[in-house]
Amino acid sequence: MSPMIAAPSCHPALRQGVGLQPFTTWKVGGPAEWFAEPGEREELVSLAAWAQAQVLSLRCIGAGSNLLIADSGLPGLTICNRRLQGSRLDAASGLVEAEAGEPIPTLARKAARLGLSGLEWAVGIPGTVGGAVVMNAGAQGGCAAEWLHSVRVLDPANPATPFELEARELDFAYRHSRLQAESWIVLAATFQLEAGHDPAAITSRTSANLHCRTSTQPYQQPSCGSVFRNPEPQKAGQLIEALGLKGLQIGDAQVSPIHANFIVNIGQASASDIDALIAEVQRRVLASHGLTLHPEVKRLGFGPEH
């Protein structure tokens, strides 16, 4: 942790020692040294400038899905952007602009009501627009990269000058983008969807996708979504299930009995429990199938990330 720094009066929402459990879908994680939930994009930019002036590390989280934060917590400033919501949808052109904290399922439903096709797959993704772009989130045969036009980002080293990147500059691949290797923070994203569809048909397809996910995945328990990338053409969940690992537990972390590619918190699991269970599943799949399962989940506070 850094030396004691007084909170600036210009950022009354800036707090110290905030536990991050409520801000992750796994409900685990230690305290943030500094924490803030900006309500406007300009406030986020100002907070980033403050962190730079104080020589503090900076990271941004959204809905807290696809994220495992260590029990020891995080140094520096952690910004949660889930209050940075809002979107502008043009039914004629299909252009959709959304703030980084906009829930991706909310955006999918808005697009469906206007007859805009392209985000039907996203209705069951428990994350924000920013997170979906960074991770190239996908489901039901679709993904963010297919529809992203551009993204607006902030470089913590130069927070006063946000800039735009086109989709072709982001090196998209399966559950990967260039943004995962950079320290940039997503502020907003623009998607180019297909206009002119029947809103009722798009809404029906969107609802069907949501029903498929909620009926086959443990949505009633704390999880991060899918834990492992699929080693195509095989599916991670099928490989894990074939080894009889559904129900395997370390502490209160459990391989879901409903879907083997989900690890759920069935009580008071720690981040260490979850991390150990991820490693054990990887070990058993490698020993039996000769395949290394790579996590989708981003680890923070564990030292070198992987």
PDB file of N, CA and C in Angstrom, residues 238-278:
ATOM      1  N   GLN A 238     -17.953 -29.609 -21.009  1.00  0.00           N
ATOM      2  CA  GLN A 238     -18.099 -31.035 -21.298  1.00  0.00           C
ATOM      3  C   GLN A 238     -16.875 -31.819 -20.830  1.00  0.00           C
ATOM      4  N   LEU A 239     -15.685 -31.255 -20.990  1.00  0.00           N
ATOM      5  CA  LEU A 239     -14.466 -31.924 -20.529  1.00  0.00           C
ATOM      6  C   LEU A 239     -14.468 -32.072 -19.013  1.00  0.00           C
ATOM      7  N   ILE A 240     -14.891 -31.029 -18.320  1.00  0.00           N
ATOM      8  CA  ILE A 240     -14.925 -31.060 -16.852  1.00  0.00           C
ATOM      9  C   ILE A 240     -15.985 -32.038 -16.368  1.00  0.00           C
ATOM     10  N   GLU A 241     -17.157 -32.003 -16.989  1.00  0.00           N
ATOM     11  CA  GLU A 241     -18.239 -32.892 -16.582  1.00  0.00           C
ATOM     12  C   GLU A 241     -17.881 -34.355 -16.815  1.00  0.00           C
ATOM     13  N   ALA A 242     -17.164 -34.622 -17.924  1.00  0.00           N
ATOM     14  CA  ALA A 242     -16.795 -36.006 -18.242  1.00  0.00           C
ATOM     15  C   ALA A 242     -15.885 -36.616 -17.178  1.00  0.00           C
ATOM     16  N   LEU A 243     -15.198 -35.766 -16.417  1.00  0.00           N
ATOM     17  CA  LEU A 243     -14.323 -36.254 -15.352  1.00  0.00           C
ATOM     18  C   LEU A 243     -15.054 -36.379 -14.022  1.00  0.00           C
ATOM     19  N   GLY A 244     -16.361 -36.129 -14.032  1.00  0.00           N
ATOM     20  CA  GLY A 244     -17.148 -36.253 -12.814  1.00  0.00           C
ATOM     21  C   GLY A 244     -16.865 -35.161 -11.795  1.00  0.00           C
ATOM     22  N   LEU A 245     -16.489 -33.981 -12.285  1.00  0.00           N
ATOM     23  CA  LEU A 245     -16.082 -32.914 -11.368  1.00  0.00           C
ATOM     24  C   LEU A 245     -17.216 -31.989 -10.938  1.00  0.00           C
ATOM     25  N   LYS A 246     -18.410 -32.181 -11.463  1.00  0.00           N
ATOM     26  CA  LYS A 246     -19.537 -31.389 -10.968  1.00  0.00           C
ATOM     27  C   LYS A 246     -19.685 -31.629  -9.463  1.00  0.00           C
ATOM     28  N   GLY A 247     -19.806 -30.557  -8.696  1.00  0.00           N
ATOM     29  CA  GLY A 247     -19.956 -30.683  -7.254  1.00  0.00           C
ATOM     30  C   GLY A 247     -18.642 -30.669  -6.492  1.00  0.00           C
ATOM     31  N   LEU A 248     -17.493 -30.733  -7.201  1.00  0.00           N
ATOM     32  CA  LEU A 248     -16.193 -30.676  -6.534  1.00  0.00           C
ATOM     33  C   LEU A 248     -16.060 -29.359  -5.775  1.00  0.00           C
ATOM     34  N   GLN A 249     -15.589 -29.446  -4.521  1.00  0.00           N
ATOM     35  CA  GLN A 249     -15.505 -28.260  -3.676  1.00  0.00           C
ATOM     36  C   GLN A 249     -14.128 -28.074  -3.071  1.00  0.00           C
ATOM     37  N   ILE A 250     -13.762 -26.814  -2.919  1.00  0.00           N
ATOM     38  CA  ILE A 250     -12.668 -26.395  -2.049  1.00  0.00           C
ATOM     39  C   ILE A 250     -13.233 -25.261  -1.210  1.00  0.00           C
ATOM     40  N   GLY A 251     -13.322 -25.480   0.088  1.00  0.00           N
ATOM     41  CA  GLY A 251     -14.031 -24.515   0.927  1.00  0.00           C
ATOM     42  C   GLY A 251     -15.466 -24.399   0.458  1.00  0.00           C
ATOM     43  N   ASP A 252     -15.939 -23.177   0.294  1.00  0.00           N
ATOM     44  CA  ASP A 252     -17.291 -22.962  -0.213  1.00  0.00           C
ATOM     45  C   ASP A 252     -17.313 -22.624  -1.702  1.00  0.00           C
ATOM     46  N   ALA A 253     -16.219 -22.891  -2.387  1.00  0.00           N
ATOM     47  CA  ALA A 253     -16.181 -22.778  -3.847  1.00  0.00           C
ATOM     48  C   ALA A 253     -16.510 -24.139  -4.433  1.00  0.00           C
ATOM     49  N   GLN A 254     -17.436 -24.174  -5.381  1.00  0.00           N
ATOM     50  CA  GLN A 254     -17.922 -25.450  -5.911  1.00  0.00           C
ATOM     51  C   GLN A 254     -18.062 -25.388  -7.424  1.00  0.00           C
ATOM     52  N   VAL A 255     -17.629 -26.467  -8.101  1.00  0.00           N
ATOM     53  CA  VAL A 255     -17.955 -26.633  -9.519  1.00  0.00           C
ATOM     54  C   VAL A 255     -19.462 -26.877  -9.582  1.00  0.00           C
ATOM     55  N   SER A 256     -20.168 -26.043 -10.293  1.00  0.00           N
ATOM     56  CA  SER A 256     -21.627 -26.092 -10.277  1.00  0.00           C
ATOM     57  C   SER A 256     -22.168 -27.447 -10.727  1.00  0.00           C
ATOM     58  N   PRO A 257     -23.125 -27.990  -9.983  1.00  0.00           N
ATOM     59  CA  PRO A 257     -23.789 -29.218 -10.429  1.00  0.00           C
ATOM     60  C   PRO A 257     -24.678 -28.996 -11.655  1.00  0.00           C
ATOM     61  N   ILE A 258     -24.958 -27.730 -11.965  1.00  0.00           N
ATOM     62  CA  ILE A 258     -25.824 -27.409 -13.103  1.00  0.00           C
ATOM     63  C   ILE A 258     -25.022 -27.290 -14.388  1.00  0.00           C
ATOM     64  N   HIS A 259     -23.879 -26.606 -14.329  1.00  0.00           N
ATOM     65  CA  HIS A 259     -23.038 -26.387 -15.510  1.00  0.00           C
ATOM     66  C   HIS A 259     -21.588 -26.443 -15.055  1.00  0.00           C
ATOM     67  N   ALA A 260     -20.805 -27.370 -15.612  1.00  0.00           N
ATOM     68  CA  ALA A 260     -19.462 -27.643 -15.111  1.00  0.00           C
ATOM     69  C   ALA A 260     -18.455 -26.533 -15.399  1.00  0.00           C
ATOM     70  N   ASN A 261     -18.778 -25.617 -16.302  1.00  0.00           N
ATOM     71  CA  ASN A 261     -17.850 -24.502 -16.564  1.00  0.00           C
ATOM     72  C   ASN A 261     -18.162 -23.292 -15.685  1.00  0.00           C
ATOM     73  N   PHE A 262     -18.964 -23.497 -14.654  1.00  0.00           N
ATOM     74  CA  PHE A 262     -19.245 -22.447 -13.679  1.00  0.00           C
ATOM     75  C   PHE A 262     -18.702 -22.888 -12.325  1.00  0.00           C
ATOM     76  N   ILE A 263     -18.064 -21.986 -11.628  1.00  0.00           N
ATOM     77  CA  ILE A 263     -17.700 -22.184 -10.229  1.00  0.00           C
ATOM     78  C   ILE A 263     -18.552 -21.226  -9.415  1.00  0.00           C
ATOM     79  N   VAL A 264     -19.265 -21.758  -8.423  1.00  0.00           N
ATOM     80  CA  VAL A 264     -20.199 -20.940  -7.651  1.00  0.00           C
ATOM     81  C   VAL A 264     -19.729 -20.823  -6.203  1.00  0.00           C
ATOM     82  N   ASN A 265     -20.112 -19.719  -5.592  1.00  0.00           N
ATOM     83  CA  ASN A 265     -19.861 -19.473  -4.173  1.00  0.00           C
ATOM     84  C   ASN A 265     -21.111 -19.926  -3.424  1.00  0.00           C
ATOM     85  N   ILE A 266     -21.013 -21.042  -2.705  1.00  0.00           N
ATOM     86  CA  ILE A 266     -22.204 -21.602  -2.064  1.00  0.00           C
ATOM     87  C   ILE A 266     -22.356 -21.133  -0.618  1.00  0.00           C
ATOM     88  N   GLY A 267     -21.525 -20.179  -0.212  1.00  0.00           N
ATOM     89  CA  GLY A 267     -21.649 -19.667   1.154  1.00  0.00           C
ATOM     90  C   GLY A 267     -20.673 -18.553   1.432  1.00  0.00           C
ATOM     91  N   GLN A 268     -19.539 -18.927   2.017  1.00  0.00           N
ATOM     92  CA  GLN A 268     -18.529 -17.946   2.398  1.00  0.00           C
ATOM     93  C   GLN A 268     -17.188 -18.258   1.722  1.00  0.00           C
ATOM     94  N   ALA A 269     -17.227 -18.562   0.459  1.00  0.00           N
ATOM     95  CA  ALA A 269     -15.990 -18.857  -0.265  1.00  0.00           C
ATOM     96  C   ALA A 269     -15.066 -17.644  -0.249  1.00  0.00           C
ATOM     97  N   SER A 270     -13.772 -17.916  -0.211  1.00  0.00           N
ATOM     98  CA  SER A 270     -12.773 -16.858  -0.350  1.00  0.00           C
ATOM     99  C   SER A 270     -12.256 -16.869  -1.782  1.00  0.00           C
ATOM    100  N   ALA A 271     -11.579 -15.799  -2.153  1.00  0.00           N
ATOM    101  CA  ALA A 271     -10.957 -15.770  -3.474  1.00  0.00           C
ATOM    102  C   ALA A 271      -9.909 -16.870  -3.582  1.00  0.00           C
ATOM    103  N   SER A 272      -9.232 -17.168  -2.473  1.00  0.00           N
ATOM    104  CA  SER A 272      -8.231 -18.237  -2.480  1.00  0.00           C
ATOM    105  C   SER A 272      -8.870 -19.598  -2.728  1.00  0.00           C
ATOM    106  N   ASP A 273     -10.066 -19.832  -2.172  1.00  0.00           N
ATOM    107  CA  ASP A 273     -10.795 -21.077  -2.432  1.00  0.00           C
ATOM    108  C   ASP A 273     -11.073 -21.217  -3.925  1.00  0.00           C
ATOM    109  N   ILE A 274     -11.582 -20.143  -4.511  1.00  0.00           N
ATOM    110  CA  ILE A 274     -11.941 -20.174  -5.936  1.00  0.00           C
ATOM    111  C   ILE A 274     -10.707 -20.367  -6.797  1.00  0.00           C
ATOM    112  N   ASP A 275      -9.638 -19.644  -6.470  1.00  0.00           N
ATOM    113  CA  ASP A 275      -8.401 -19.759  -7.232  1.00  0.00           C
ATOM    114  C   ASP A 275      -7.854 -21.179  -7.162  1.00  0.00           C
ATOM    115  N   ALA A 276      -7.916 -21.790  -5.969  1.00  0.00           N
ATOM    116  CA  ALA A 276      -7.424 -23.161  -5.802  1.00  0.00           C
ATOM    117  C   ALA A 276      -8.280 -24.150  -6.585  1.00  0.00           C
ATOM    118  N   LEU A 277      -9.597 -23.925  -6.632  1.00  0.00           N
ATOM    119  CA  LEU A 277     -10.482 -24.829  -7.368  1.00  0.00           C
ATOM    120  C   LEU A 277     -10.246 -24.708  -8.871  1.00  0.00           C
ATOM    121  N   ILE A 278     -10.021 -23.499  -9.348  1.00  0.00           N
ATOM    122  CA  ILE A 278      -9.677 -23.307 -10.758  1.00  0.00           C
ATOM    123  C   ILE A 278      -8.419 -24.117 -11.098  1.00  0.00           C
TER     124      ILE A 278
END
